[in-house]
PDB file of C-alpha atoms in Angstrom:
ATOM      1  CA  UNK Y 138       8.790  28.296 -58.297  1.00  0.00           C
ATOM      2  CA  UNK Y 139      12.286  29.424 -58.237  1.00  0.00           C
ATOM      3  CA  UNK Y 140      14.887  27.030 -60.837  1.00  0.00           C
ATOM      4  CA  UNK Y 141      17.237  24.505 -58.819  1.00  0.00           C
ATOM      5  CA  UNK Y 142      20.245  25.146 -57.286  1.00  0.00           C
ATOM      6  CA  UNK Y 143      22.614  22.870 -57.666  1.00  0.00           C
ATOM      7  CA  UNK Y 144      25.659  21.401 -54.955  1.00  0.00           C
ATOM      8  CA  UNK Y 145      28.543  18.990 -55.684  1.00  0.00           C
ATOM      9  CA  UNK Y 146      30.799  17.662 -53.439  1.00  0.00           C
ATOM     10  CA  UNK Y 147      33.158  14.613 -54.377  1.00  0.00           C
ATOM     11  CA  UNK Y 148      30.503  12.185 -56.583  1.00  0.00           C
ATOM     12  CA  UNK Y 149      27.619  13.603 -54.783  1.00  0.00           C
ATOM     13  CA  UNK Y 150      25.260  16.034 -56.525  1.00  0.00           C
ATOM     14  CA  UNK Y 151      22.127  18.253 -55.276  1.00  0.00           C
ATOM     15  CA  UNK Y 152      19.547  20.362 -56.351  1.00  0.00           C
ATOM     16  CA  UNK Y 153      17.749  22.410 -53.567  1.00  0.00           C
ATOM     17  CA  UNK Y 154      14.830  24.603 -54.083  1.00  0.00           C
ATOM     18  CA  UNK Y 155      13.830  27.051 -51.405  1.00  0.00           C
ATOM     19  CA  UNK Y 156      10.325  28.290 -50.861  1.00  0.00           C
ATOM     20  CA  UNK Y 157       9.181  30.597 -48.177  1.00  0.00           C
ATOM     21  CA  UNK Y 158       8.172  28.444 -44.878  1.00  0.00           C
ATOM     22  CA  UNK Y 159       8.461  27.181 -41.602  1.00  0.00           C
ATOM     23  CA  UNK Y 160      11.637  25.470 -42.168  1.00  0.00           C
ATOM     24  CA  UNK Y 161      10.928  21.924 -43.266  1.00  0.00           C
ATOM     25  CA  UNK Y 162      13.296  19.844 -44.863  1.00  0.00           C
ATOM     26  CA  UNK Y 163      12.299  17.738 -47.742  1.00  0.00           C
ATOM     27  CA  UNK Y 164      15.349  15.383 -49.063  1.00  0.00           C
ATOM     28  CA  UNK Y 165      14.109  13.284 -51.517  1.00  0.00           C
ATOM     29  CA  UNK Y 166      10.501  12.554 -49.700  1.00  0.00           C
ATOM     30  CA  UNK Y 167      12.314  12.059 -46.306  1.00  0.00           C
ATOM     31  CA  UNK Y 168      12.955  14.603 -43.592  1.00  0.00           C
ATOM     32  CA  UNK Y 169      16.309  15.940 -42.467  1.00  0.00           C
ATOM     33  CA  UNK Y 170      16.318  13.708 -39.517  1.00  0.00           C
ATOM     34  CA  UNK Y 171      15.746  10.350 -41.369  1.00  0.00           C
ATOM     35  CA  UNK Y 172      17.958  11.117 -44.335  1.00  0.00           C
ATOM     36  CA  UNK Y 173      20.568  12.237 -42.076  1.00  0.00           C
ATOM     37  CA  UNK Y 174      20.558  10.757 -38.783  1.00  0.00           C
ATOM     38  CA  UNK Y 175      23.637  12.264 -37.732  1.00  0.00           C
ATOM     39  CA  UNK Y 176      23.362  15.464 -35.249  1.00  0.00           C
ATOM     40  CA  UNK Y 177      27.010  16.541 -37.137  1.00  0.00           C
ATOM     41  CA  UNK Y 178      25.677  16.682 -40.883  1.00  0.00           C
ATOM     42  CA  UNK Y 179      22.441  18.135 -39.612  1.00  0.00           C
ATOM     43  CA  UNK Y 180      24.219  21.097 -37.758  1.00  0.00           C
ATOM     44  CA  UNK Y 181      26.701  21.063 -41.393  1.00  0.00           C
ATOM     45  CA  UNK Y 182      23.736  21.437 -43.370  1.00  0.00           C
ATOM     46  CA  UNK Y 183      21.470  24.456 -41.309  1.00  0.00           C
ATOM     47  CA  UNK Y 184      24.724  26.510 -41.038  1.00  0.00           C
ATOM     48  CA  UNK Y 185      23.860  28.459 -43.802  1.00  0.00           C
ATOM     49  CA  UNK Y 186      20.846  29.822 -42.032  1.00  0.00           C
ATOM     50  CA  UNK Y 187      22.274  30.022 -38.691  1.00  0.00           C
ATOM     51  CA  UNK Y 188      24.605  32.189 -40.389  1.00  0.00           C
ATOM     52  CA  UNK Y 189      22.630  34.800 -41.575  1.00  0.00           C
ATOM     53  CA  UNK Y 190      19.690  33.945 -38.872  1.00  0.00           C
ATOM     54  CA  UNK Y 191      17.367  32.377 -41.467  1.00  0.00           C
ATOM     55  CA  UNK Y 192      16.879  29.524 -39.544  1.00  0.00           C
ATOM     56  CA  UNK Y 193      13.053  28.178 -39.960  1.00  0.00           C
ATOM     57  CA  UNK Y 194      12.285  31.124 -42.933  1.00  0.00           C
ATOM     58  CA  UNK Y 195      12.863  28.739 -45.184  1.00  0.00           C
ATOM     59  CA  UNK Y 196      11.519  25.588 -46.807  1.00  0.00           C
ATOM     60  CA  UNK Y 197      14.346  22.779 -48.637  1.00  0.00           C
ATOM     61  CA  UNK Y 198      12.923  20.630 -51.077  1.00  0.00           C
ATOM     62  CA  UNK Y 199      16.330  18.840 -52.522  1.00  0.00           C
ATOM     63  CA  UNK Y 200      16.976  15.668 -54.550  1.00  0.00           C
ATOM     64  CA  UNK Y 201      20.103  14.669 -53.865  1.00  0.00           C
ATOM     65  CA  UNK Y 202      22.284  11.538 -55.655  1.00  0.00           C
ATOM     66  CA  UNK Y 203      25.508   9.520 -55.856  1.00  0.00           C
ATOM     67  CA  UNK Y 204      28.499   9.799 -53.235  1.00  0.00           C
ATOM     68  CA  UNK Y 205      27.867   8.824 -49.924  1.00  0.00           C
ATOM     69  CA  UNK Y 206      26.561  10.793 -46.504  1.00  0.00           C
ATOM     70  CA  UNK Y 207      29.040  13.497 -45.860  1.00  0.00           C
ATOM     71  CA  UNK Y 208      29.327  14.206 -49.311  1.00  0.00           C
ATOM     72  CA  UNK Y 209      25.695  14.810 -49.706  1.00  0.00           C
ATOM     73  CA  UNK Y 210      25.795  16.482 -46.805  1.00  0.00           C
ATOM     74  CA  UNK Y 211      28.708  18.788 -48.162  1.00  0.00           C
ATOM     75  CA  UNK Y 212      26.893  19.474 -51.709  1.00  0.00           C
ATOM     76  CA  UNK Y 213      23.660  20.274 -49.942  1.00  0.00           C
ATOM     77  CA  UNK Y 214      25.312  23.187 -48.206  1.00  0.00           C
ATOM     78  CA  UNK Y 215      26.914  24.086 -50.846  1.00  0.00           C
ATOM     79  CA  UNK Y 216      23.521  24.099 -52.738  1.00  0.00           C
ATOM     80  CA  UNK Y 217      21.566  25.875 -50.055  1.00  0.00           C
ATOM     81  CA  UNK Y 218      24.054  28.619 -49.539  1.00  0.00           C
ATOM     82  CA  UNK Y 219      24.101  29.155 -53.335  1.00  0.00           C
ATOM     83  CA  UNK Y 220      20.142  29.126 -53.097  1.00  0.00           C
ATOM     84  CA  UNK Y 221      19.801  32.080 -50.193  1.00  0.00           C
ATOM     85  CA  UNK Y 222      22.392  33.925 -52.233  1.00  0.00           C
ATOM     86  CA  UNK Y 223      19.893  33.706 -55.132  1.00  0.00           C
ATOM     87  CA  UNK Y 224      16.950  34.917 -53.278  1.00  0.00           C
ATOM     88  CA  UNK Y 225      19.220  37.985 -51.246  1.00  0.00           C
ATOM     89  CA  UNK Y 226      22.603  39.007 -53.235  1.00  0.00           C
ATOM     90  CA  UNK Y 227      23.747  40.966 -50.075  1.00  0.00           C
ATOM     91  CA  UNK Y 228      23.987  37.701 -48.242  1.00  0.00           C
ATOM     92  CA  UNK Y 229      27.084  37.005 -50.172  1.00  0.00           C
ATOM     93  CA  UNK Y 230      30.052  38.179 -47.949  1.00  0.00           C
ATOM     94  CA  UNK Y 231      28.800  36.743 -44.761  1.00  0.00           C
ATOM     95  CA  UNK Y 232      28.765  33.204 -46.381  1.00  0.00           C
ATOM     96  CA  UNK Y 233      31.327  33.568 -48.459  1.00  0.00           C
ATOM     97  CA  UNK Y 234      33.338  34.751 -44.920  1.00  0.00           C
ATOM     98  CA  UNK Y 235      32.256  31.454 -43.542  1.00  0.00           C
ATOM     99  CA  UNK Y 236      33.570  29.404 -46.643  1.00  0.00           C
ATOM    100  CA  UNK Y 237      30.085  28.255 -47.598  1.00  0.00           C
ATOM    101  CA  UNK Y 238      30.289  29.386 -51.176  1.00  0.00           C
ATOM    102  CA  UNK Y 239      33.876  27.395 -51.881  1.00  0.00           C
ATOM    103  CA  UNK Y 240      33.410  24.023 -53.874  1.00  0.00           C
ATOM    104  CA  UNK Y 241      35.399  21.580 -52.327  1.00  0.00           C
ATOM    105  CA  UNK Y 242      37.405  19.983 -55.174  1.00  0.00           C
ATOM    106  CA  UNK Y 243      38.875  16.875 -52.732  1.00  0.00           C
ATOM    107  CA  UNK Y 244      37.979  13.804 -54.770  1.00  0.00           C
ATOM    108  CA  UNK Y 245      39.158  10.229 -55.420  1.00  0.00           C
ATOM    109  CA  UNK Y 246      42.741   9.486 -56.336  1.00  0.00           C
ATOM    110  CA  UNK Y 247      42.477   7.183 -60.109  1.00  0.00           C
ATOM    111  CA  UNK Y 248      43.603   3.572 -59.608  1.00  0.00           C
ATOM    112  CA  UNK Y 249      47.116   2.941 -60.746  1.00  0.00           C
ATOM    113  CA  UNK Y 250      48.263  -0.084 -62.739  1.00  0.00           C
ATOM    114  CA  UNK Y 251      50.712  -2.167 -60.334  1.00  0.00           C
ATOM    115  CA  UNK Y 252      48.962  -0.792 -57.356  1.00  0.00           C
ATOM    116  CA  UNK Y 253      45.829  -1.766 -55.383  1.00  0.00           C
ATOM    117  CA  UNK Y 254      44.406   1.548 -54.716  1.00  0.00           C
ATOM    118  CA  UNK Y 255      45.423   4.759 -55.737  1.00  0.00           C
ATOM    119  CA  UNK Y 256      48.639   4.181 -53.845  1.00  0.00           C
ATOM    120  CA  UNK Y 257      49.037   1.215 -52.070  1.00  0.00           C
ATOM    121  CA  UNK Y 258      51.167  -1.190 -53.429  1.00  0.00           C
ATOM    122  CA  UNK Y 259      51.143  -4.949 -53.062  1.00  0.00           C
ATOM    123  CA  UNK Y 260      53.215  -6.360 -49.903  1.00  0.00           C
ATOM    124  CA  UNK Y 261      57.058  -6.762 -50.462  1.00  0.00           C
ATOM    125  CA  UNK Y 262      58.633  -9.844 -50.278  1.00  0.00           C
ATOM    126  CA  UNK Y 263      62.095  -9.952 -50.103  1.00  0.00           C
ATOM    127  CA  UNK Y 264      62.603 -13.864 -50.308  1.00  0.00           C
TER     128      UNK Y 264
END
């Protein structure tokens, strides 16, 4: 069994394995369709395989934790592209082409002291 891969995006992290198959998703015991729902992260996550034509060659087993949907969504991309470059090096330019291979480093602004979020600041009263 080949070592996990893993995919971060914002506080979300994933670890994909990819075994020979018919294409079945396997995200932490749940299918793709009940872990994600949405017909926009499930299109996110199989481009990758549409990509290089892969589609249903492959089977993802993948624990994935912390963040929230899209962000999960995000690493496991990340993860799986990462994965088919592992199993077929000459893959490499086509994905990276398509921006699959880049991290994305967009996380959460720190609280400031003073402020409410990162940078909203309490309402101004002039009187």
């Amino acid at each position: 069994m080949p070592a996990p891969v893993v995919g971060r995006r914002k506080e979300a992290i994933v670890r994909v394995r990819l075994i020979p198959g018919t294409g079945d998703f396997k995200l932490n015991g749940r299918t793709l369709d009940s872990y994600f729902p949405n017909k926009v992260h499930q299109q996110l996550i199989r481009e990758p395989f549409v990509t290089l034509e892969k589609d249903g060659q492959y089977d993802v087993i993948a624990s994935l934790i912390g963040g929230g949907i899209t962000g999960q969504a995000g690493a496991l991309r990340l993860a799986i592209s990462r994965a088919l470059i592992g199993i077929e090096p000459d893959d490499r330019p086509a994905l990276k082409k398509a921006g699959f291979l880049t991290r994305d480093p967009r996380a959460k602004e720190r609280k400031k002291y003073g402020l409410k979020k990162a940078r909203k600041a309490p309402q101004y009263s002039k009187r």
